[in-house]
Amino acid sequence: MPLTIIIAGLAIALFLAYFFYTHFQRSGYLLFVVFFLPLMDLGVTPAAFGGLSVFDFITFISFAVLYKDFFFISLKKQFYLYLVIILLLLLLLGSIASEFTRQSIVNIPGIITPFLFSRLLLLELNENNDFVKPFLNGLKTAGIIAVLFILLQMLLGLSFTFYPALNQNVFDSAGLRYPGYFMDSQMNGVFLGMLSYVFLLNYWEPSKPTIVNYISFSVISGAILLAGSRSGLLGFVAGFIFLILFVGGKFRFTTLAFGAIAVLLLYISSDSIVLLKRFTSISDSYTLRSSIWQGAVDIFNKHPNLGIGIGNYQEYVKLHSQDQYLLIDNDEIF
């Protein structure tokens, strides 16, 4: 039995024990997700059965217990409920109308779980003012573990991972891109980019980060470079500009000083940073992506009403758009 399945099974068992210990409270589920975020993406079922993850499983378990939280929705928020229902109905109709009906339908449960999580999270934040701090602590814990994972991969190699095979984008021509506890280095970079600003939060004086906040923020943002994600870095820069424009006082001055030092350090070491070297080949990357996007637009033009069914893209291009593949180790990967 693969190690990932064993770890995933242990994670679900641990959740059940913890959920029982917290008397099946909504906060117990939410905190488990963030504190054990490194395990949430581990697969439980194969792709033929929807590719459900640990997160999907424990979310459906929580939904079965906390179902009452989904029955009482204020009139102001029912509009969003209707939007979700319409989306799911359209996805179901698209699956039924597609060439690969069964494969498409089994992918729908994985679409539902983020909505269930979001509903429970917003409800808890609305009803429990004390929940913000432990939830953010959970996110910070996930960030610290992400950095430690990258450091261990630098020391032990990329064999230090939960997954039997990593995404091919880990092995870039410019150098290794570290995936951390994800399968994909791109996901790792985007995750770190979004999470980095949480480390600037000072609970006691939100507008005045401490030196510890700045140091931890620097470490997390530096890890984006090791993940080699251009989109993660661009998102991080966009957030940085937002802070400079809309947060004033001493914080703005400190942020500008931090940015100036970071730019100087990056300029000095640009030849040795994989992420920065990847920007020199951005036109080639765009050419490849543009061809894929155009292929997707062509598919949409052929199926404008219900699409080809969620989760069917790879199977569809194998039959109808066979130029959409990568040649990896002499194998065609659609």
mmCIF file of C-alpha atoms in Angstrom:
data_model
loop_
_atom_site.group_PDB
_atom_site.id
_atom_site.type_symbol
_atom_site.label_atom_id
_atom_site.label_comp_id
_atom_site.label_asym_id
_atom_site.label_seq_id
_atom_site.Cartn_x
_atom_site.Cartn_y
_atom_site.Cartn_z
ATOM 1 C CA MET A 1 0.000 0.000 0.000
ATOM 2 C CA PRO A 2 1.429 3.437 -0.949
ATOM 3 C CA LEU A 3 2.722 5.533 1.929
ATOM 4 C CA THR A 4 0.463 8.440 0.937
ATOM 5 C CA ILE A 5 -2.661 6.308 1.403
ATOM 6 C CA ILE A 6 -1.462 5.218 4.853
ATOM 7 C CA ILE A 7 -0.754 8.814 5.911
ATOM 8 C CA ALA A 8 -4.102 9.956 4.476
ATOM 9 C CA GLY A 9 -5.916 7.217 6.416
ATOM 10 C CA LEU A 10 -4.126 8.195 9.628
ATOM 11 C CA ALA A 11 -5.034 11.857 9.039
ATOM 12 C CA ILE A 12 -8.726 10.999 8.680
ATOM 13 C CA ALA A 13 -8.612 8.799 11.792
ATOM 14 C CA LEU A 14 -6.885 11.578 13.732
ATOM 15 C CA PHE A 15 -9.555 14.028 12.581
ATOM 16 C CA LEU A 16 -12.347 11.741 13.753
ATOM 17 C CA ALA A 17 -10.707 11.469 17.181
ATOM 18 C CA TYR A 18 -10.148 15.228 17.405
ATOM 19 C CA PHE A 19 -13.650 16.034 16.145
ATOM 20 C CA PHE A 20 -15.098 13.737 18.812
ATOM 21 C CA TYR A 21 -12.826 15.355 21.439
ATOM 22 C CA THR A 22 -14.130 18.834 20.514
ATOM 23 C CA HIS A 23 -17.719 17.543 20.751
ATOM 24 C CA PHE A 24 -18.187 17.926 16.995
ATOM 25 C CA GLN A 25 -17.800 21.683 17.090
ATOM 26 C CA ARG A 26 -17.533 23.686 13.883
ATOM 27 C CA SER A 27 -14.324 25.301 15.125
ATOM 28 C CA GLY A 28 -12.764 21.879 15.649
ATOM 29 C CA TYR A 29 -13.119 21.011 11.977
ATOM 30 C CA LEU A 30 -11.843 24.408 10.801
ATOM 31 C CA LEU A 31 -8.795 24.399 13.067
ATOM 32 C CA PHE A 32 -7.915 20.849 12.088
ATOM 33 C CA VAL A 33 -7.879 21.879 8.420
ATOM 34 C CA VAL A 34 -5.423 24.747 8.935
ATOM 35 C CA PHE A 35 -3.149 23.105 11.516
ATOM 36 C CA PHE A 36 -2.886 19.958 9.401
ATOM 37 C CA LEU A 37 -2.859 21.747 6.062
ATOM 38 C CA PRO A 38 0.212 19.789 4.833
ATOM 39 C CA LEU A 39 -1.938 16.640 4.826
ATOM 40 C CA MET A 40 -5.116 18.086 3.339
ATOM 41 C CA ASP A 41 -4.181 17.537 -0.324
ATOM 42 C CA LEU A 42 -3.209 13.882 0.076
ATOM 43 C CA GLY A 43 -5.270 11.679 -2.210
ATOM 44 C CA VAL A 44 -7.707 9.136 -0.814
ATOM 45 C CA THR A 45 -9.469 7.894 -3.947
ATOM 46 C CA PRO A 46 -7.949 7.372 -7.417
ATOM 47 C CA ALA A 47 -8.761 9.736 -10.281
ATOM 48 C CA ALA A 48 -11.315 7.242 -11.622
ATOM 49 C CA PHE A 49 -13.327 7.845 -8.452
ATOM 50 C CA GLY A 50 -13.011 11.612 -8.337
ATOM 51 C CA GLY A 51 -9.515 11.939 -6.875
ATOM 52 C CA LEU A 52 -10.932 12.934 -3.481
ATOM 53 C CA SER A 53 -8.455 14.235 -0.910
ATOM 54 C CA VAL A 54 -8.244 14.163 2.869
ATOM 55 C CA PHE A 55 -9.803 17.644 2.866
ATOM 56 C CA ASP A 56 -12.778 16.392 0.844
ATOM 57 C CA PHE A 57 -13.353 13.431 3.143
ATOM 58 C CA ILE A 58 -13.240 15.306 6.436
ATOM 59 C CA THR A 59 -15.349 18.123 4.975
ATOM 60 C CA PHE A 60 -18.121 15.721 3.971
ATOM 61 C CA ILE A 61 -17.905 14.106 7.424
ATOM 62 C CA SER A 62 -18.272 17.534 9.031
ATOM 63 C CA PHE A 63 -21.153 18.408 6.721
ATOM 64 C CA ALA A 64 -22.993 15.254 7.802
ATOM 65 C CA VAL A 65 -22.627 16.314 11.449
ATOM 66 C CA LEU A 66 -23.070 20.079 11.054
ATOM 67 C CA TYR A 67 -25.819 19.950 8.439
ATOM 68 C CA LYS A 68 -28.015 22.358 10.425
ATOM 69 C CA ASP A 69 -25.523 25.148 9.686
ATOM 70 C CA PHE A 70 -26.591 24.918 6.046
ATOM 71 C CA PHE A 71 -30.347 25.048 6.584
ATOM 72 C CA PHE A 72 -30.674 28.441 8.233
ATOM 73 C CA ILE A 73 -29.359 31.055 5.822
ATOM 74 C CA SER A 74 -30.458 34.677 6.087
ATOM 75 C CA LEU A 75 -32.444 36.215 3.245
ATOM 76 C CA LYS A 76 -29.544 38.544 2.418
ATOM 77 C CA LYS A 77 -27.233 35.593 1.826
ATOM 78 C CA GLN A 78 -29.640 33.259 0.042
ATOM 79 C CA PHE A 79 -28.684 34.864 -3.272
ATOM 80 C CA TYR A 80 -25.214 33.297 -2.954
ATOM 81 C CA LEU A 81 -26.767 29.953 -2.096
ATOM 82 C CA TYR A 82 -28.800 30.091 -5.300
ATOM 83 C CA LEU A 83 -25.666 30.907 -7.296
ATOM 84 C CA VAL A 84 -23.900 27.839 -5.889
ATOM 85 C CA ILE A 85 -26.911 25.623 -6.615
ATOM 86 C CA ILE A 86 -27.112 26.931 -10.189
ATOM 87 C CA LEU A 87 -23.386 26.309 -10.661
ATOM 88 C CA LEU A 88 -23.659 22.716 -9.421
ATOM 89 C CA LEU A 89 -26.720 22.054 -11.585
ATOM 90 C CA LEU A 90 -24.892 23.351 -14.649
ATOM 91 C CA LEU A 91 -21.888 21.187 -13.832
ATOM 92 C CA LEU A 92 -24.166 18.153 -13.464
ATOM 93 C CA LEU A 93 -25.926 18.863 -16.767
ATOM 94 C CA GLY A 94 -22.553 19.366 -18.449
ATOM 95 C CA SER A 95 -21.376 16.035 -17.079
ATOM 96 C CA ILE A 96 -24.474 14.198 -18.268
ATOM 97 C CA ALA A 97 -24.206 15.730 -21.745
ATOM 98 C CA SER A 98 -20.474 15.016 -22.078
ATOM 99 C CA GLU A 99 -18.744 12.120 -23.824
ATOM 100 C CA PHE A 100 -17.322 10.902 -20.513
ATOM 101 C CA THR A 101 -20.349 11.139 -18.230
ATOM 102 C CA ARG A 102 -19.257 8.906 -15.379
ATOM 103 C CA GLN A 103 -15.744 10.330 -15.166
ATOM 104 C CA SER A 104 -17.152 13.845 -15.105
ATOM 105 C CA ILE A 105 -19.814 13.202 -12.456
ATOM 106 C CA VAL A 106 -17.301 11.738 -9.994
ATOM 107 C CA ASN A 107 -15.355 15.017 -10.150
ATOM 108 C CA ILE A 108 -18.268 17.126 -8.892
ATOM 109 C CA PRO A 109 -17.903 16.285 -5.155
ATOM 110 C CA GLY A 110 -14.442 17.868 -5.181
ATOM 111 C CA ILE A 111 -16.054 21.111 -6.360
ATOM 112 C CA ILE A 112 -18.594 21.146 -3.513
ATOM 113 C CA THR A 113 -16.211 20.912 -0.557
ATOM 114 C CA PRO A 114 -14.615 24.405 -0.836
ATOM 115 C CA PHE A 115 -18.112 25.910 -0.658
ATOM 116 C CA LEU A 116 -18.922 23.841 2.441
ATOM 117 C CA PHE A 117 -15.669 24.909 4.098
ATOM 118 C CA SER A 118 -16.271 28.574 3.233
ATOM 119 C CA ARG A 119 -19.791 28.493 4.660
ATOM 120 C CA LEU A 120 -18.599 27.020 7.967
ATOM 121 C CA LEU A 121 -15.627 29.400 8.167
ATOM 122 C CA LEU A 122 -17.695 32.555 7.553
ATOM 123 C CA LEU A 123 -20.330 31.392 10.013
ATOM 124 C CA GLU A 124 -17.734 30.758 12.719
ATOM 125 C CA LEU A 125 -16.020 34.105 12.150
ATOM 126 C CA ASN A 126 -19.391 35.854 12.324
ATOM 127 C CA GLU A 127 -20.434 34.201 15.576
ATOM 128 C CA ASN A 128 -17.112 33.834 17.399
ATOM 129 C CA ASN A 129 -14.818 36.873 17.639
ATOM 130 C CA ASP A 130 -12.169 34.826 19.453
ATOM 131 C CA PHE A 131 -11.780 32.410 16.553
ATOM 132 C CA VAL A 132 -9.621 34.697 14.383
ATOM 133 C CA LYS A 133 -6.454 34.319 16.456
ATOM 134 C CA PRO A 134 -6.280 30.479 16.595
ATOM 135 C CA PHE A 135 -7.245 30.271 12.922
ATOM 136 C CA LEU A 136 -4.430 32.635 11.900
ATOM 137 C CA ASN A 137 -2.072 30.705 14.180
ATOM 138 C CA GLY A 138 -3.015 27.604 12.219
ATOM 139 C CA LEU A 139 -2.186 29.338 8.950
ATOM 140 C CA LYS A 140 1.136 30.518 10.365
ATOM 141 C CA THR A 141 1.911 26.978 11.483
ATOM 142 C CA ALA A 142 1.224 25.749 7.951
ATOM 143 C CA GLY A 143 3.598 28.427 6.625
ATOM 144 C CA ILE A 144 6.391 27.521 9.031
ATOM 145 C CA ILE A 145 6.072 23.839 8.134
ATOM 146 C CA ALA A 146 6.151 24.785 4.428
ATOM 147 C CA VAL A 147 9.497 26.566 4.897
ATOM 148 C CA LEU A 148 10.914 23.682 6.946
ATOM 149 C CA PHE A 149 9.808 21.258 4.256
ATOM 150 C CA ILE A 150 11.690 23.238 1.618
ATOM 151 C CA LEU A 151 14.825 23.342 3.781
ATOM 152 C CA LEU A 152 14.691 19.583 4.278
ATOM 153 C CA GLN A 153 14.246 19.082 0.532
ATOM 154 C CA MET A 154 17.342 21.202 -0.048
ATOM 155 C CA LEU A 155 19.284 19.013 2.387
ATOM 156 C CA LEU A 156 17.824 15.576 1.619
ATOM 157 C CA GLY A 157 16.677 15.989 -1.963
ATOM 158 C CA LEU A 158 13.232 15.948 -3.548
ATOM 159 C CA SER A 159 12.694 12.357 -2.429
ATOM 160 C CA PHE A 160 11.588 13.984 0.840
ATOM 161 C CA THR A 161 7.943 14.306 -0.140
ATOM 162 C CA PHE A 162 4.538 12.765 0.483
ATOM 163 C CA TYR A 163 4.066 11.903 -3.171
ATOM 164 C CA PRO A 164 5.448 9.014 -5.251
ATOM 165 C CA ALA A 165 5.817 11.347 -8.265
ATOM 166 C CA LEU A 166 6.118 15.140 -8.382
ATOM 167 C CA ASN A 167 4.794 17.461 -11.063
ATOM 168 C CA GLN A 168 7.226 17.934 -13.940
ATOM 169 C CA ASN A 169 7.415 21.696 -13.302
ATOM 170 C CA VAL A 170 9.635 20.902 -10.310
ATOM 171 C CA PHE A 171 12.472 20.090 -12.721
ATOM 172 C CA ASP A 172 12.924 23.332 -14.626
ATOM 173 C CA SER A 173 15.715 23.965 -17.121
ATOM 174 C CA ALA A 174 16.817 26.896 -14.913
ATOM 175 C CA GLY A 175 17.162 24.626 -11.870
ATOM 176 C CA LEU A 176 15.140 22.853 -9.193
ATOM 177 C CA ARG A 177 11.899 24.417 -8.004
ATOM 178 C CA TYR A 178 11.019 23.165 -4.527
ATOM 179 C CA PRO A 179 7.404 21.957 -4.077
ATOM 180 C CA GLY A 180 7.467 21.812 -0.260
ATOM 181 C CA TYR A 181 4.667 19.593 1.012
ATOM 182 C CA PHE A 182 2.729 19.998 -2.234
ATOM 183 C CA MET A 183 3.074 17.920 -5.392
ATOM 184 C CA ASP A 184 3.486 21.045 -7.485
ATOM 185 C CA SER A 185 6.055 23.831 -7.097
ATOM 186 C CA GLN A 186 3.672 26.351 -8.654
ATOM 187 C CA MET A 187 1.072 25.634 -5.984
ATOM 188 C CA ASN A 188 3.747 25.982 -3.313
ATOM 189 C CA GLY A 189 4.826 29.401 -4.588
ATOM 190 C CA VAL A 190 1.293 30.768 -4.872
ATOM 191 C CA PHE A 191 0.447 29.428 -1.398
ATOM 192 C CA LEU A 192 3.495 31.118 0.127
ATOM 193 C CA GLY A 193 2.722 34.354 -1.714
ATOM 194 C CA MET A 194 -0.797 34.489 -0.302
ATOM 195 C CA LEU A 195 0.225 33.381 3.176
ATOM 196 C CA SER A 196 3.198 35.716 3.615
ATOM 197 C CA TYR A 197 1.099 38.736 4.611
ATOM 198 C CA VAL A 198 -0.495 36.842 7.492
ATOM 199 C CA PHE A 199 2.910 36.995 9.172
ATOM 200 C CA LEU A 200 2.758 40.799 9.249
ATOM 201 C CA LEU A 201 -0.286 40.734 11.518
ATOM 202 C CA ASN A 202 0.293 41.871 15.078
ATOM 203 C CA TYR A 203 -2.667 40.793 17.221
ATOM 204 C CA TRP A 204 -2.289 43.588 19.758
ATOM 205 C CA GLU A 205 -1.611 46.471 17.376
ATOM 206 C CA PRO A 206 -2.594 45.430 13.832
ATOM 207 C CA SER A 207 -1.121 48.566 12.237
ATOM 208 C CA LYS A 208 2.248 48.141 13.983
ATOM 209 C CA PRO A 209 4.057 44.897 13.126
ATOM 210 C CA THR A 210 6.936 43.950 15.414
ATOM 211 C CA ILE A 211 10.452 43.013 14.377
ATOM 212 C CA VAL A 212 9.426 39.353 14.715
ATOM 213 C CA ASN A 213 6.610 39.966 12.222
ATOM 214 C CA TYR A 214 9.025 41.503 9.725
ATOM 215 C CA ILE A 215 11.578 38.722 10.090
ATOM 216 C CA SER A 216 9.005 35.937 9.669
ATOM 217 C CA PHE A 217 7.467 37.807 6.729
ATOM 218 C CA SER A 218 10.925 38.021 5.115
ATOM 219 C CA VAL A 219 11.560 34.302 5.590
ATOM 220 C CA ILE A 220 8.218 33.280 4.090
ATOM 221 C CA SER A 221 8.537 35.674 1.150
ATOM 222 C CA GLY A 222 12.098 34.439 0.550
ATOM 223 C CA ALA A 223 10.754 30.896 0.278
ATOM 224 C CA ILE A 224 8.741 32.002 -2.779
ATOM 225 C CA LEU A 225 12.069 32.317 -4.620
ATOM 226 C CA LEU A 226 12.913 28.710 -3.802
ATOM 227 C CA ALA A 227 9.531 27.553 -5.119
ATOM 228 C CA GLY A 228 10.376 29.301 -8.391
ATOM 229 C CA SER A 229 6.812 30.450 -9.028
ATOM 230 C CA ARG A 230 6.506 33.537 -11.212
ATOM 231 C CA SER A 231 2.795 33.906 -10.518
ATOM 232 C CA GLY A 232 3.440 33.525 -6.786
ATOM 233 C CA LEU A 233 6.042 36.293 -6.919
ATOM 234 C CA LEU A 234 3.848 38.592 -9.049
ATOM 235 C CA GLY A 235 0.931 38.108 -6.650
ATOM 236 C CA PHE A 236 3.228 38.860 -3.737
ATOM 237 C CA VAL A 237 4.454 42.064 -5.430
ATOM 238 C CA ALA A 238 0.854 43.128 -6.107
ATOM 239 C CA GLY A 239 0.097 42.718 -2.402
ATOM 240 C CA PHE A 240 3.212 44.683 -1.537
ATOM 241 C CA ILE A 241 2.138 47.584 -3.743
ATOM 242 C CA PHE A 242 -1.325 47.475 -2.166
ATOM 243 C CA LEU A 243 0.223 47.876 1.295
ATOM 244 C CA ILE A 244 2.332 50.819 0.217
ATOM 245 C CA LEU A 245 -0.665 52.591 -1.317
ATOM 246 C CA PHE A 246 -3.283 52.000 1.355
ATOM 247 C CA VAL A 247 -1.437 51.558 4.678
ATOM 248 C CA GLY A 248 0.150 54.752 5.912
ATOM 249 C CA GLY A 249 2.366 55.995 8.728
ATOM 250 C CA LYS A 250 5.516 54.304 9.914
ATOM 251 C CA PHE A 251 4.355 51.033 8.413
ATOM 252 C CA ARG A 252 4.581 52.444 4.887
ATOM 253 C CA PHE A 253 8.129 53.714 5.494
ATOM 254 C CA THR A 254 9.236 50.369 6.928
ATOM 255 C CA THR A 255 7.624 48.487 4.049
ATOM 256 C CA LEU A 256 9.366 50.689 1.481
ATOM 257 C CA ALA A 257 12.695 50.167 3.239
ATOM 258 C CA PHE A 258 12.121 46.407 3.262
ATOM 259 C CA GLY A 259 11.268 46.476 -0.436
ATOM 260 C CA ALA A 260 14.383 48.490 -1.315
ATOM 261 C CA ILE A 261 16.654 46.068 0.567
ATOM 262 C CA ALA A 262 14.937 43.072 -1.052
ATOM 263 C CA VAL A 263 15.344 44.497 -4.564
ATOM 264 C CA LEU A 264 19.041 45.197 -3.903
ATOM 265 C CA LEU A 265 19.670 41.675 -2.628
ATOM 266 C CA LEU A 266 17.809 40.165 -5.579
ATOM 267 C CA TYR A 267 19.830 42.240 -8.026
ATOM 268 C CA ILE A 268 23.104 41.118 -6.466
ATOM 269 C CA SER A 269 22.181 37.420 -6.479
ATOM 270 C CA SER A 270 19.980 37.311 -9.599
ATOM 271 C CA ASP A 271 22.297 34.881 -11.430
ATOM 272 C CA SER A 272 21.880 32.225 -8.752
ATOM 273 C CA ILE A 273 18.108 32.421 -8.171
ATOM 274 C CA VAL A 274 16.070 29.991 -10.277
ATOM 275 C CA LEU A 275 12.931 32.119 -10.179
ATOM 276 C CA LEU A 276 14.663 35.197 -11.574
ATOM 277 C CA LYS A 277 16.362 33.157 -14.287
ATOM 278 C CA ARG A 278 12.940 31.851 -15.323
ATOM 279 C CA PHE A 279 11.846 35.387 -16.228
ATOM 280 C CA THR A 280 14.368 35.361 -19.089
ATOM 281 C CA SER A 281 12.354 32.573 -20.760
ATOM 282 C CA ILE A 282 8.953 34.111 -20.106
ATOM 283 C CA SER A 283 8.251 34.622 -23.822
ATOM 284 C CA ASP A 284 8.739 30.890 -24.506
ATOM 285 C CA SER A 285 6.488 30.017 -21.575
ATOM 286 C CA TYR A 286 3.858 32.405 -22.834
ATOM 287 C CA THR A 287 3.980 30.892 -26.321
ATOM 288 C CA LEU A 288 3.299 27.424 -24.887
ATOM 289 C CA ARG A 289 0.533 28.636 -22.585
ATOM 290 C CA SER A 290 -1.018 30.760 -25.295
ATOM 291 C CA SER A 291 -1.371 27.739 -27.562
ATOM 292 C CA ILE A 292 -3.053 25.796 -24.743
ATOM 293 C CA TRP A 293 -5.386 28.697 -23.932
ATOM 294 C CA GLN A 294 -6.314 29.071 -27.583
ATOM 295 C CA GLY A 295 -7.042 25.359 -27.714
ATOM 296 C CA ALA A 296 -9.341 25.764 -24.720
ATOM 297 C CA VAL A 297 -11.101 28.686 -26.413
ATOM 298 C CA ASP A 298 -11.641 26.534 -29.517
ATOM 299 C CA ILE A 299 -13.167 23.805 -27.362
ATOM 300 C CA PHE A 300 -15.463 26.367 -25.744
ATOM 301 C CA ASN A 301 -16.564 27.636 -29.158
ATOM 302 C CA LYS A 302 -17.540 24.088 -30.112
ATOM 303 C CA HIS A 303 -19.394 23.483 -26.831
ATOM 304 C CA PRO A 304 -20.621 26.925 -25.696
ATOM 305 C CA ASN A 305 -23.650 25.839 -23.669
ATOM 306 C CA LEU A 306 -22.650 23.074 -21.263
ATOM 307 C CA GLY A 307 -18.975 22.580 -22.040
ATOM 308 C CA ILE A 308 -17.319 19.152 -22.205
ATOM 309 C CA GLY A 309 -17.942 18.123 -18.595
ATOM 310 C CA ILE A 310 -15.780 18.968 -15.612
ATOM 311 C CA GLY A 311 -12.657 16.820 -15.260
ATOM 312 C CA ASN A 312 -12.796 15.723 -18.911
ATOM 313 C CA TYR A 313 -10.201 18.022 -20.451
ATOM 314 C CA GLN A 314 -7.415 15.467 -20.704
ATOM 315 C CA GLU A 315 -9.649 12.744 -22.124
ATOM 316 C CA TYR A 316 -11.207 15.193 -24.559
ATOM 317 C CA VAL A 317 -7.923 16.426 -26.043
ATOM 318 C CA LYS A 318 -6.717 12.839 -26.440
ATOM 319 C CA LEU A 319 -9.532 12.350 -28.938
ATOM 320 C CA HIS A 320 -10.223 15.759 -30.432
ATOM 321 C CA SER A 321 -7.201 18.023 -29.917
ATOM 322 C CA GLN A 322 -4.189 15.771 -30.041
ATOM 323 C CA ASP A 323 -1.685 18.586 -30.498
ATOM 324 C CA GLN A 324 -2.116 19.491 -26.811
ATOM 325 C CA TYR A 325 0.577 17.373 -25.207
ATOM 326 C CA LEU A 326 4.018 17.592 -23.654
ATOM 327 C CA LEU A 327 6.805 15.168 -24.491
ATOM 328 C CA ILE A 328 8.293 14.059 -21.172
ATOM 329 C CA ASP A 329 10.828 11.226 -21.107
ATOM 330 C CA ASN A 330 9.642 10.244 -24.604
ATOM 331 C CA ASP A 331 6.079 9.886 -23.317
ATOM 332 C CA GLU A 332 3.215 11.984 -24.626
ATOM 333 C CA ILE A 333 1.448 13.606 -21.666
ATOM 334 C CA PHE A 334 -1.828 15.194 -22.731
#
